[in-house]
Amino acid sequence: MADMAFNPFEMAQKQFDAVAEKLDLDQGSRDFLRTPMREYHFNIPVRMDSGTTKVFKGFRVQHNDARGPAKGGIRFHPHETVDTVRALATWMTWKCAVVDIPLGGGKGGVICDPRELSDREQEQICRGWMRSVARNVGPVQDVPAPDVMTHGQHMLWMMDEYEHLMGGQYPGVITGKPVGMGGSLGRTEATGYGVVYTIREALKELGIDIKTATASVQGAGNVGQYTVDLLQKYGAKTIAISCWDNNDKKAYTYRCMGGIDFQKLLAAIDKFGTVDPAKAKSYGWEQLDGDAWVEQEVTVLVPAAQENMLNGSNVHKMKASVKVIAEGANGPTTPEADAEICKRGIFMIPDFLCNAGGVTCSYFEQVQNNMNYYWEKEEVLNKLDQKMTNAFKAVSAMAREKKVYMRDAAYMISIKRVAEACHLRGWV
Ligand code: GLU
C-alpha cells in the first residue's frame, strides 16, 4: 500500500516536469504551467431536511485558459481535496489540448456524499456552488460539466441558478445537461465510448481482433457503464466489473465469464454506479473481492473509478494476458505502477487521451448551444470517433517516432500546444 496515498497534484506536477525537461521547455513556461492560474475556495451553507444547517466546502480551479475557456467537471465526493482538484484541472488542460479542441483546463469539487443526501439537499449544493462562482465561470470564461457522482440534473440546477443571476438564457455555461434542455445526444455515452474507440485502435496496432478481446473494468459509474456497452457492441467481452456496494461501504468485483451484459448491468446499478448485490447475484455473477478486477486473465484492463487504483500493492497481480491498459479514470495509476507497466511493455492508453471523449462531446454540446441547432446522435458519435481516433494516432505515432512511453508522447503533444498558446499570447 506504499503509494496508495500518493498526492495526485504532486503526481501531475512530476509528470509535467519530466516531459518539460524532455522538451527543453523554458523556465518561465515551466513555472507557469505546473500550477493553476486561478483557484476559488468557498463555503456552501445548506439548510438540511432535518432543519439544521450544514456547511459544505467547494472549489473551482482554473489551471489554464490560453487555448480557450477553462473546461472540466465538478466532483461530489466525501474525500475531495483541493490538491485532487488541482491535479484534475491540470489534466483537463492536457486533455483538451491532446484532442485539439479550443478549450483550457479546470475542475471543481464539493466535499459531500450525494449518496447520503436528498435531491433537495443536492439541489441546494448545486445552486450554492454556482452562486459562489457565477462571476468567475461562464460560456466564455470557464464551463463546468459532470464528473464523479454528478450528472445532468445537477448541471441543470447549476445552469438555472446562473441564468437567474445573469438574467438570460445561457445554455453554454455548463455542459452535460439533459437532452432537450441544451444537452447533446451522445454525451452520456461519450466518455465510455471514447475509451473504447482508443482500445479499438490500440488492439488494431497490436494485431488483436477486438472480437476475441476480453476486459476487466473497475468502476460502474458513467465511464465504466458505457465502456461495457460499446465493448459488447464490438463483440468483445467484459468478464469482470467492480462496483461500489453502498450498504457494505466497499467495492466488489462481479465476474461472468460469458460477459457482463450491459442491460443487466444498468438494471443492477443506480445513477451513482452503486450496485444492488441481490440483482447481480440473481444473474449468476460471481462476487469476488473489490480488488479482484486487477487479477483477471484478460486482454484489456480498464481502471474507470478514481485516482491511485493501480498502485504498488496490486500492479504485480496483473496477469501476463494483459496487453492494453485503458485509463478511463483520471490519474488511476501511481508512478510506481506506471513504471512497472512501462517495463512490462504493456500498451498504455493514458487517462487524458483515453477518457477525452466526455470533454470532446461537451465541446460539441457548446457548439450546438451556440448554433441553437442540435445534431442527430449518429453525427455526434461519428465526429467523436474521428476526434478520438485522430488524437490516438497522433500520440501513438509520436511514441513510435521518439521511442517514448505513450503517456509521455501524449504529454509532449499537449504541453507543446499549450506552451505555444501561452507564448503567442505573450504570457511567457
Ligand atoms: N469530467 C469529464 C472529464 O474529466 C468531462 C469534462 C467536461 O466535459 O468538461 O474529462
Short mmCIF file of C-alpha atoms and ligand atoms in Angstrom, two decimals:
data_model
loop_
_atom_site.label_atom_id
_atom_site.label_comp_id
_atom_site.label_asym_id
_atom_site.label_seq_id
_atom_site.Cartn_x
_atom_site.Cartn_y
_atom_site.Cartn_z
CA MET A 1 0.00 0.00 0.00
CA ALA A 2 3.13 2.16 -0.05
CA ASP A 3 1.98 4.66 -2.66
CA MET A 4 -1.78 4.46 -2.14
CA ALA A 5 -1.94 7.90 -0.60
CA PHE A 6 0.06 9.48 -3.38
CA ASN A 7 -0.87 13.13 -3.75
CA PRO A 8 -2.36 13.43 -7.27
CA PHE A 9 -1.21 17.02 -7.71
CA GLU A 10 2.38 16.08 -6.93
CA MET A 11 1.99 13.26 -9.44
CA ALA A 12 0.61 15.63 -12.12
CA GLN A 13 3.50 18.04 -11.48
CA LYS A 14 6.09 15.27 -11.60
CA GLN A 15 4.74 14.00 -14.90
CA PHE A 16 4.78 17.56 -16.25
CA ASP A 17 8.31 18.29 -15.00
CA ALA A 18 9.72 15.15 -16.63
CA VAL A 19 8.24 15.97 -20.03
CA ALA A 20 9.09 19.69 -19.78
CA GLU A 21 12.67 18.57 -19.33
CA LYS A 22 12.47 16.28 -22.38
CA LEU A 23 11.02 19.17 -24.41
CA ASP A 24 13.65 21.56 -23.06
CA LEU A 25 10.83 23.98 -22.17
CA ASP A 26 11.90 27.45 -20.99
CA GLN A 27 11.81 28.06 -17.23
CA GLY A 28 9.05 30.71 -17.38
CA SER A 29 6.69 28.31 -19.15
CA ARG A 30 7.55 25.55 -16.67
CA ASP A 31 6.78 27.77 -13.67
CA PHE A 32 3.55 28.97 -15.24
CA LEU A 33 2.20 25.61 -16.42
CA ARG A 34 2.98 23.50 -13.37
CA THR A 35 0.49 25.43 -11.20
CA PRO A 36 -3.11 26.62 -11.77
CA MET A 37 -3.75 30.17 -12.93
CA ARG A 38 -6.68 30.73 -10.52
CA GLU A 39 -8.43 29.00 -7.63
CA TYR A 40 -11.67 29.64 -5.78
CA HIS A 41 -12.40 28.09 -2.38
CA PHE A 42 -15.75 28.71 -0.73
CA ASN A 43 -18.30 27.51 1.83
CA ILE A 44 -21.80 26.49 0.79
CA PRO A 45 -24.33 26.62 3.64
CA VAL A 46 -27.27 24.28 3.13
CA ARG A 47 -30.45 24.03 5.19
CA MET A 48 -30.74 20.26 5.55
CA ASP A 49 -34.05 18.38 5.51
CA SER A 50 -33.62 17.91 9.28
CA GLY A 51 -33.80 21.69 9.76
CA THR A 52 -30.13 22.11 10.73
CA THR A 53 -27.61 23.96 8.58
CA LYS A 54 -24.58 22.15 7.20
CA VAL A 55 -21.65 23.88 5.54
CA PHE A 56 -20.05 22.19 2.52
CA LYS A 57 -16.64 23.12 1.20
CA GLY A 58 -16.49 23.86 -2.54
CA PHE A 59 -13.72 24.51 -5.06
CA ARG A 60 -13.14 25.63 -8.62
CA VAL A 61 -9.62 25.54 -10.02
CA GLN A 62 -8.77 27.04 -13.42
CA HIS A 63 -5.46 25.60 -14.45
CA ASN A 64 -5.04 27.23 -17.84
CA ASP A 65 -7.19 29.10 -20.37
CA ALA A 66 -4.68 30.03 -23.06
CA ARG A 67 -6.36 27.87 -25.73
CA GLY A 68 -9.95 28.73 -24.75
CA PRO A 69 -12.30 28.91 -21.75
CA ALA A 70 -11.34 26.60 -18.90
CA LYS A 71 -13.27 23.34 -19.08
CA GLY A 72 -13.83 20.43 -16.76
CA GLY A 73 -16.17 18.66 -14.42
CA ILE A 74 -17.38 19.11 -10.85
CA ARG A 75 -16.96 16.17 -8.49
CA PHE A 76 -19.07 15.42 -5.46
CA HIS A 77 -17.01 13.25 -3.18
CA PRO A 78 -16.67 12.81 0.61
CA HIS A 79 -12.86 12.65 0.31
CA GLU A 80 -12.39 15.52 -2.12
CA THR A 81 -9.28 17.62 -1.53
CA VAL A 82 -8.09 20.78 -3.20
CA ASP A 83 -4.94 19.00 -4.39
CA THR A 84 -7.04 16.41 -6.18
CA VAL A 85 -9.00 19.20 -7.86
CA ARG A 86 -5.73 20.93 -8.83
CA ALA A 87 -4.39 17.74 -10.40
CA LEU A 88 -7.62 17.12 -12.26
CA ALA A 89 -7.74 20.72 -13.52
CA THR A 90 -4.19 20.34 -14.82
CA TRP A 91 -5.05 17.07 -16.58
CA MET A 92 -8.03 18.81 -18.21
CA THR A 93 -5.67 21.31 -19.84
CA TRP A 94 -3.64 18.46 -21.35
CA LYS A 95 -6.82 16.55 -22.24
CA CYS A 96 -8.38 19.38 -24.27
CA ALA A 97 -5.04 20.02 -25.96
CA VAL A 98 -4.41 16.39 -26.92
CA VAL A 99 -7.74 16.15 -28.76
CA ASP A 100 -7.11 19.65 -30.13
CA ILE A 101 -10.33 21.36 -29.02
CA PRO A 102 -10.25 25.11 -28.29
CA LEU A 103 -10.61 24.84 -24.51
CA GLY A 104 -8.43 25.07 -21.44
CA GLY A 105 -8.49 23.12 -18.19
CA GLY A 106 -10.47 23.49 -14.99
CA LYS A 107 -12.06 21.32 -12.33
CA GLY A 108 -14.41 21.76 -9.41
CA GLY A 109 -15.49 19.85 -6.41
CA VAL A 110 -17.60 19.75 -3.29
CA ILE A 111 -16.76 17.70 -0.23
CA CYS A 112 -20.02 15.80 0.13
CA ASP A 113 -21.53 12.38 -0.40
CA PRO A 114 -24.56 12.70 -2.66
CA ARG A 115 -25.46 9.07 -1.92
CA GLU A 116 -26.37 10.25 1.58
CA LEU A 117 -28.22 13.43 0.56
CA SER A 118 -31.81 14.01 -0.56
CA ASP A 119 -32.48 15.51 -4.01
CA ARG A 120 -33.44 18.81 -2.39
CA GLU A 121 -30.17 18.94 -0.42
CA GLN A 122 -28.19 18.16 -3.59
CA GLU A 123 -30.07 20.91 -5.44
CA GLN A 124 -29.12 23.41 -2.72
CA ILE A 125 -25.46 22.40 -3.01
CA CYS A 126 -25.59 22.86 -6.79
CA ARG A 127 -27.25 26.27 -6.55
CA GLY A 128 -24.86 27.35 -3.77
CA TRP A 129 -21.85 26.20 -5.78
CA MET A 130 -22.96 28.28 -8.77
CA ARG A 131 -23.80 31.35 -6.65
CA SER A 132 -20.27 31.22 -5.24
CA VAL A 133 -18.50 31.28 -8.63
CA ALA A 134 -21.08 32.76 -11.01
CA ARG A 135 -18.86 35.73 -11.78
CA ASN A 136 -15.83 33.56 -12.43
CA VAL A 137 -17.39 30.99 -14.72
CA GLY A 138 -19.47 31.36 -17.89
CA PRO A 139 -19.60 30.38 -21.56
CA VAL A 140 -16.53 32.46 -22.40
CA GLN A 141 -14.63 32.00 -19.12
CA ASP A 142 -14.96 28.56 -17.65
CA VAL A 143 -17.50 25.85 -18.46
CA PRO A 144 -18.15 23.11 -15.86
CA ALA A 145 -19.54 19.64 -16.56
CA PRO A 146 -20.43 16.38 -14.79
CA ASP A 147 -17.78 14.20 -13.16
CA VAL A 148 -17.60 11.75 -10.28
CA MET A 149 -21.09 11.46 -8.72
CA THR A 150 -22.58 14.42 -10.60
CA HIS A 151 -24.96 14.14 -13.55
CA GLY A 152 -27.29 16.02 -15.88
CA GLN A 153 -29.80 17.07 -13.22
CA HIS A 154 -27.02 18.67 -11.16
CA MET A 155 -25.85 20.55 -14.27
CA LEU A 156 -29.35 21.82 -14.94
CA TRP A 157 -29.80 23.18 -11.42
CA MET A 158 -26.49 24.98 -11.81
CA MET A 159 -27.43 26.38 -15.22
CA ASP A 160 -30.77 27.54 -13.85
CA GLU A 161 -29.09 29.32 -10.94
CA TYR A 162 -26.65 31.03 -13.32
CA GLU A 163 -29.49 32.16 -15.59
CA HIS A 164 -31.41 33.57 -12.60
CA LEU A 165 -28.35 35.56 -11.55
CA MET A 166 -27.42 36.77 -15.02
CA GLY A 167 -30.93 37.32 -16.35
CA GLY A 168 -30.94 35.46 -19.65
CA GLN A 169 -30.60 32.12 -21.36
CA TYR A 170 -27.05 30.80 -21.12
CA PRO A 171 -27.07 27.09 -22.01
CA GLY A 172 -23.36 27.32 -22.82
CA VAL A 173 -22.47 27.99 -19.17
CA ILE A 174 -22.30 24.28 -18.43
CA THR A 175 -22.30 21.00 -20.38
CA GLY A 176 -23.60 17.52 -19.73
CA LYS A 177 -27.12 18.93 -19.49
CA PRO A 178 -30.09 16.62 -20.11
CA VAL A 179 -31.10 16.15 -23.75
CA GLY A 180 -33.94 18.55 -24.57
CA MET A 181 -32.57 21.10 -22.09
CA GLY A 182 -29.50 22.07 -24.13
CA GLY A 183 -27.73 18.74 -23.76
CA SER A 184 -26.21 16.82 -26.67
CA LEU A 185 -27.26 13.38 -27.76
CA GLY A 186 -24.38 11.00 -27.11
CA ARG A 187 -22.95 12.97 -24.15
CA THR A 188 -23.94 10.26 -21.65
CA GLU A 189 -22.17 7.60 -23.69
CA ALA A 190 -19.28 9.81 -24.82
CA THR A 191 -16.58 9.11 -22.22
CA GLY A 192 -17.05 5.33 -22.20
CA TYR A 193 -17.38 5.18 -25.98
CA GLY A 194 -14.24 7.30 -26.34
CA VAL A 195 -12.40 4.83 -24.11
CA VAL A 196 -13.48 2.00 -26.41
CA TYR A 197 -12.52 3.87 -29.61
CA THR A 198 -8.98 4.14 -28.23
CA ILE A 199 -8.99 0.47 -27.14
CA ARG A 200 -10.12 -0.50 -30.66
CA GLU A 201 -7.21 1.45 -32.17
CA ALA A 202 -4.67 0.04 -29.71
CA LEU A 203 -5.81 -3.53 -30.42
CA LYS A 204 -5.52 -2.84 -34.16
CA GLU A 205 -1.92 -1.75 -33.66
CA LEU A 206 -1.24 -4.91 -31.67
CA GLY A 207 -2.88 -7.08 -34.34
CA ILE A 208 -5.57 -8.34 -31.92
CA ASP A 209 -9.12 -8.83 -33.22
CA ILE A 210 -11.44 -6.93 -30.85
CA LYS A 211 -13.99 -9.77 -31.10
CA THR A 212 -11.54 -12.04 -29.33
CA ALA A 213 -10.68 -9.48 -26.63
CA THR A 214 -11.77 -9.68 -23.01
CA ALA A 215 -11.82 -6.86 -20.49
CA SER A 216 -11.97 -6.24 -16.78
CA VAL A 217 -13.37 -2.86 -15.73
CA GLN A 218 -13.01 -1.07 -12.41
CA GLY A 219 -15.99 1.14 -11.63
CA ALA A 220 -19.60 1.03 -12.78
CA GLY A 221 -20.17 4.78 -12.97
CA ASN A 222 -20.87 6.57 -16.23
CA VAL A 223 -17.48 5.72 -17.77
CA GLY A 224 -17.47 2.04 -16.81
CA GLN A 225 -21.07 1.54 -17.93
CA TYR A 226 -20.61 2.81 -21.46
CA THR A 227 -17.26 1.12 -21.83
CA VAL A 228 -19.07 -2.18 -21.22
CA ASP A 229 -21.79 -1.14 -23.68
CA LEU A 230 -19.55 -0.41 -26.67
CA LEU A 231 -17.19 -3.31 -25.99
CA GLN A 232 -20.23 -5.57 -26.13
CA LYS A 233 -21.43 -3.91 -29.37
CA TYR A 234 -17.98 -4.58 -30.87
CA GLY A 235 -18.23 -8.25 -29.87
CA ALA A 236 -15.67 -8.06 -27.02
CA LYS A 237 -16.50 -9.48 -23.58
CA THR A 238 -16.24 -7.64 -20.27
CA ILE A 239 -15.83 -10.60 -17.96
CA ALA A 240 -15.45 -8.62 -14.72
CA ILE A 241 -16.51 -5.27 -13.30
CA SER A 242 -16.00 -3.85 -9.85
CA CYS A 243 -18.88 -1.87 -8.36
CA TRP A 244 -19.42 0.03 -5.13
CA ASP A 245 -21.80 -1.52 -2.59
CA ASN A 246 -23.23 1.31 -0.52
CA ASN A 247 -24.61 -0.98 2.18
CA ASP A 248 -21.27 -2.64 2.90
CA LYS A 249 -19.37 0.59 2.07
CA LYS A 250 -16.92 -1.32 -0.10
CA ALA A 251 -16.46 -2.43 -3.67
CA TYR A 252 -16.96 -5.94 -5.03
CA THR A 253 -15.87 -7.36 -8.35
CA TYR A 254 -18.57 -9.22 -10.23
CA ARG A 255 -17.43 -11.85 -12.70
CA CYS A 256 -19.28 -13.51 -15.55
CA MET A 257 -17.12 -15.50 -17.95
CA GLY A 258 -19.77 -15.28 -20.68
CA GLY A 259 -19.60 -11.48 -20.49
CA ILE A 260 -21.32 -8.89 -18.27
CA ASP A 261 -24.41 -7.86 -20.22
CA PHE A 262 -24.83 -4.07 -20.45
CA GLN A 263 -28.63 -4.05 -19.98
CA LYS A 264 -28.33 -6.29 -16.92
CA LEU A 265 -25.59 -4.05 -15.55
CA LEU A 266 -27.81 -0.97 -15.96
CA ALA A 267 -30.63 -2.75 -14.15
CA ALA A 268 -28.30 -3.72 -11.27
CA ILE A 269 -26.88 -0.25 -10.53
CA ASP A 270 -28.24 3.16 -9.55
CA LYS A 271 -27.30 6.53 -11.02
CA PHE A 272 -24.11 6.69 -8.93
CA GLY A 273 -22.95 3.28 -10.14
CA THR A 274 -23.66 1.59 -6.80
CA VAL A 275 -24.74 -1.99 -7.17
CA ASP A 276 -27.73 -3.94 -5.91
CA PRO A 277 -25.93 -7.17 -4.90
CA ALA A 278 -29.14 -9.22 -4.91
CA LYS A 279 -29.71 -8.36 -8.59
CA ALA A 280 -26.08 -9.10 -9.51
CA LYS A 281 -26.32 -12.48 -7.77
CA SER A 282 -29.63 -13.25 -9.48
CA TYR A 283 -27.81 -13.04 -12.84
CA GLY A 284 -25.37 -15.68 -11.63
CA TRP A 285 -22.49 -13.20 -11.47
CA GLU A 286 -19.79 -14.40 -9.13
CA GLN A 287 -18.98 -11.98 -6.30
CA LEU A 288 -15.24 -11.51 -5.70
CA ASP A 289 -13.08 -9.09 -3.72
CA GLY A 290 -13.13 -5.43 -4.72
CA ASP A 291 -9.55 -5.56 -5.97
CA ALA A 292 -10.05 -8.79 -7.98
CA TRP A 293 -10.62 -6.80 -11.20
CA VAL A 294 -6.82 -6.41 -11.46
CA GLU A 295 -6.13 -10.14 -11.30
CA GLN A 296 -8.29 -11.27 -14.19
CA GLU A 297 -6.91 -13.17 -17.18
CA VAL A 298 -8.00 -10.55 -19.74
CA THR A 299 -6.65 -8.65 -22.75
CA VAL A 300 -7.65 -5.19 -21.53
CA LEU A 301 -7.78 -3.62 -18.08
CA VAL A 302 -9.92 -0.50 -17.70
CA PRO A 303 -9.46 1.37 -14.41
CA ALA A 304 -12.52 3.64 -14.61
CA ALA A 305 -13.06 4.58 -10.98
CA GLN A 306 -10.71 7.01 -9.25
CA GLU A 307 -7.12 8.05 -8.60
CA ASN A 308 -4.36 5.71 -7.37
CA MET A 309 -6.27 2.48 -8.04
CA LEU A 310 -3.43 0.73 -9.89
CA ASN A 311 -0.60 1.02 -7.42
CA GLY A 312 2.42 -0.64 -5.90
CA SER A 313 0.30 -3.05 -3.91
CA ASN A 314 -1.69 -4.54 -6.81
CA VAL A 315 0.21 -3.92 -10.06
CA HIS A 316 2.12 -7.19 -9.63
CA LYS A 317 -1.16 -9.10 -9.58
CA MET A 318 -1.78 -8.26 -13.22
CA LYS A 319 -1.75 -11.34 -15.45
CA ALA A 320 0.58 -11.75 -18.44
CA SER A 321 -2.51 -11.84 -20.68
CA VAL A 322 -2.97 -8.06 -20.22
CA LYS A 323 -1.93 -6.30 -23.43
CA VAL A 324 -3.66 -2.93 -23.03
CA ILE A 325 -4.44 -0.64 -20.10
CA ALA A 326 -7.10 1.95 -20.90
CA GLU A 327 -7.28 4.63 -18.21
CA GLY A 328 -10.97 5.52 -18.13
CA ALA A 329 -10.47 7.35 -14.81
CA ASN A 330 -8.25 10.36 -14.25
CA GLY A 331 -4.95 9.52 -12.57
CA PRO A 332 -5.73 5.86 -11.78
CA THR A 333 -2.09 4.72 -11.99
CA THR A 334 0.53 5.72 -9.43
CA PRO A 335 4.10 6.40 -10.63
CA GLU A 336 5.29 3.09 -9.14
CA ALA A 337 2.66 1.09 -11.03
CA ASP A 338 3.24 3.15 -14.16
CA ALA A 339 6.96 2.29 -14.14
CA GLU A 340 6.10 -1.41 -13.87
CA ILE A 341 3.59 -1.22 -16.73
CA CYS A 342 6.13 0.60 -18.90
CA LYS A 343 8.77 -2.01 -18.04
CA ARG A 344 6.45 -4.85 -18.98
CA GLY A 345 5.81 -3.19 -22.35
CA ILE A 346 2.03 -3.13 -21.90
CA PHE A 347 0.24 -0.74 -24.26
CA MET A 348 -0.83 2.17 -22.03
CA ILE A 349 -3.60 4.49 -23.19
CA PRO A 350 -3.07 7.38 -20.77
CA ASP A 351 -6.02 8.98 -18.96
CA PHE A 352 -6.12 12.36 -20.60
CA LEU A 353 -6.19 10.75 -24.04
CA CYS A 354 -8.28 7.69 -23.17
CA ASN A 355 -11.13 9.48 -21.39
CA ALA A 356 -11.16 12.65 -23.53
CA GLY A 357 -14.44 11.58 -25.20
CA GLY A 358 -16.50 13.28 -22.48
CA VAL A 359 -15.00 16.70 -22.86
CA THR A 360 -14.90 16.35 -26.65
CA CYS A 361 -18.63 15.77 -26.65
CA SER A 362 -19.01 18.68 -24.19
CA TYR A 363 -17.32 20.81 -26.81
CA PHE A 364 -19.83 19.57 -29.40
CA GLU A 365 -22.59 20.44 -26.91
CA GLN A 366 -21.28 24.01 -26.65
CA VAL A 367 -21.11 24.28 -30.44
CA GLN A 368 -24.75 23.12 -30.69
CA ASN A 369 -25.76 25.56 -27.92
CA ASN A 370 -24.12 28.42 -29.79
CA MET A 371 -25.89 27.49 -33.05
CA ASN A 372 -29.11 26.64 -31.21
CA TYR A 373 -29.28 23.69 -33.60
CA TYR A 374 -28.96 20.09 -32.44
CA TRP A 375 -27.33 17.19 -34.24
CA GLU A 376 -28.51 13.61 -34.59
CA LYS A 377 -26.80 11.09 -32.30
CA GLU A 378 -25.06 9.41 -35.20
CA GLU A 379 -23.48 12.68 -36.27
CA VAL A 380 -22.22 13.34 -32.71
CA LEU A 381 -20.75 9.85 -32.33
CA ASN A 382 -19.13 9.90 -35.77
CA LYS A 383 -17.47 13.22 -35.01
CA LEU A 384 -16.40 11.88 -31.60
CA ASP A 385 -14.89 8.75 -33.11
CA GLN A 386 -12.99 10.85 -35.63
CA LYS A 387 -11.54 13.19 -32.98
CA MET A 388 -10.56 10.34 -30.64
CA THR A 389 -9.06 8.23 -33.41
CA ASN A 390 -7.03 11.14 -34.80
CA ALA A 391 -5.73 12.01 -31.33
CA PHE A 392 -4.86 8.38 -30.60
CA LYS A 393 -2.99 8.02 -33.89
CA ALA A 394 -1.03 11.23 -33.34
CA VAL A 395 0.05 10.12 -29.85
CA SER A 396 0.92 6.62 -30.95
CA ALA A 397 2.94 7.97 -33.92
CA MET A 398 4.81 10.30 -31.55
CA ALA A 399 5.53 7.40 -29.16
CA ARG A 400 6.96 5.36 -32.02
CA GLU A 401 8.91 8.20 -33.58
CA LYS A 402 10.50 9.42 -30.33
CA LYS A 403 10.62 5.95 -28.78
CA VAL A 404 8.83 7.14 -25.66
CA TYR A 405 6.07 5.76 -23.41
CA MET A 406 2.52 6.58 -24.59
CA ARG A 407 1.90 8.82 -21.56
CA ASP A 408 5.00 10.87 -22.33
CA ALA A 409 4.06 11.12 -26.00
CA ALA A 410 0.60 12.45 -25.09
CA TYR A 411 2.19 14.96 -22.70
CA MET A 412 4.66 16.08 -25.35
CA ILE A 413 1.87 16.92 -27.80
CA SER A 414 -0.28 18.69 -25.20
CA ILE A 415 2.42 20.65 -23.44
CA LYS A 416 3.79 21.90 -26.76
CA ARG A 417 0.33 23.10 -27.84
CA VAL A 418 -0.45 24.86 -24.56
CA ALA A 419 3.03 26.38 -24.18
CA GLU A 420 2.77 27.68 -27.74
CA ALA A 421 -0.62 29.31 -26.98
CA CYS A 422 0.79 30.97 -23.84
CA HIS A 423 3.76 32.14 -25.84
CA LEU A 424 1.65 33.54 -28.72
CA ARG A 425 -0.45 35.46 -26.20
CA GLY A 426 2.73 36.96 -24.81
CA TRP A 427 2.23 35.44 -21.34
CA VAL A 428 5.55 33.64 -21.15
N1 GLU B 1 -15.44 15.33 -16.22
C1 GLU B 1 -15.05 14.89 -17.52
C2 GLU B 1 -13.55 14.75 -17.60
O1 GLU B 1 -12.85 14.53 -16.63
C3 GLU B 1 -15.65 15.74 -18.62
C4 GLU B 1 -15.33 17.19 -18.55
C5 GLU B 1 -16.14 18.05 -19.48
O2 GLU B 1 -16.99 17.54 -20.18
O3 GLU B 1 -15.91 19.26 -19.46
O4 GLU B 1 -12.99 14.76 -18.68
#
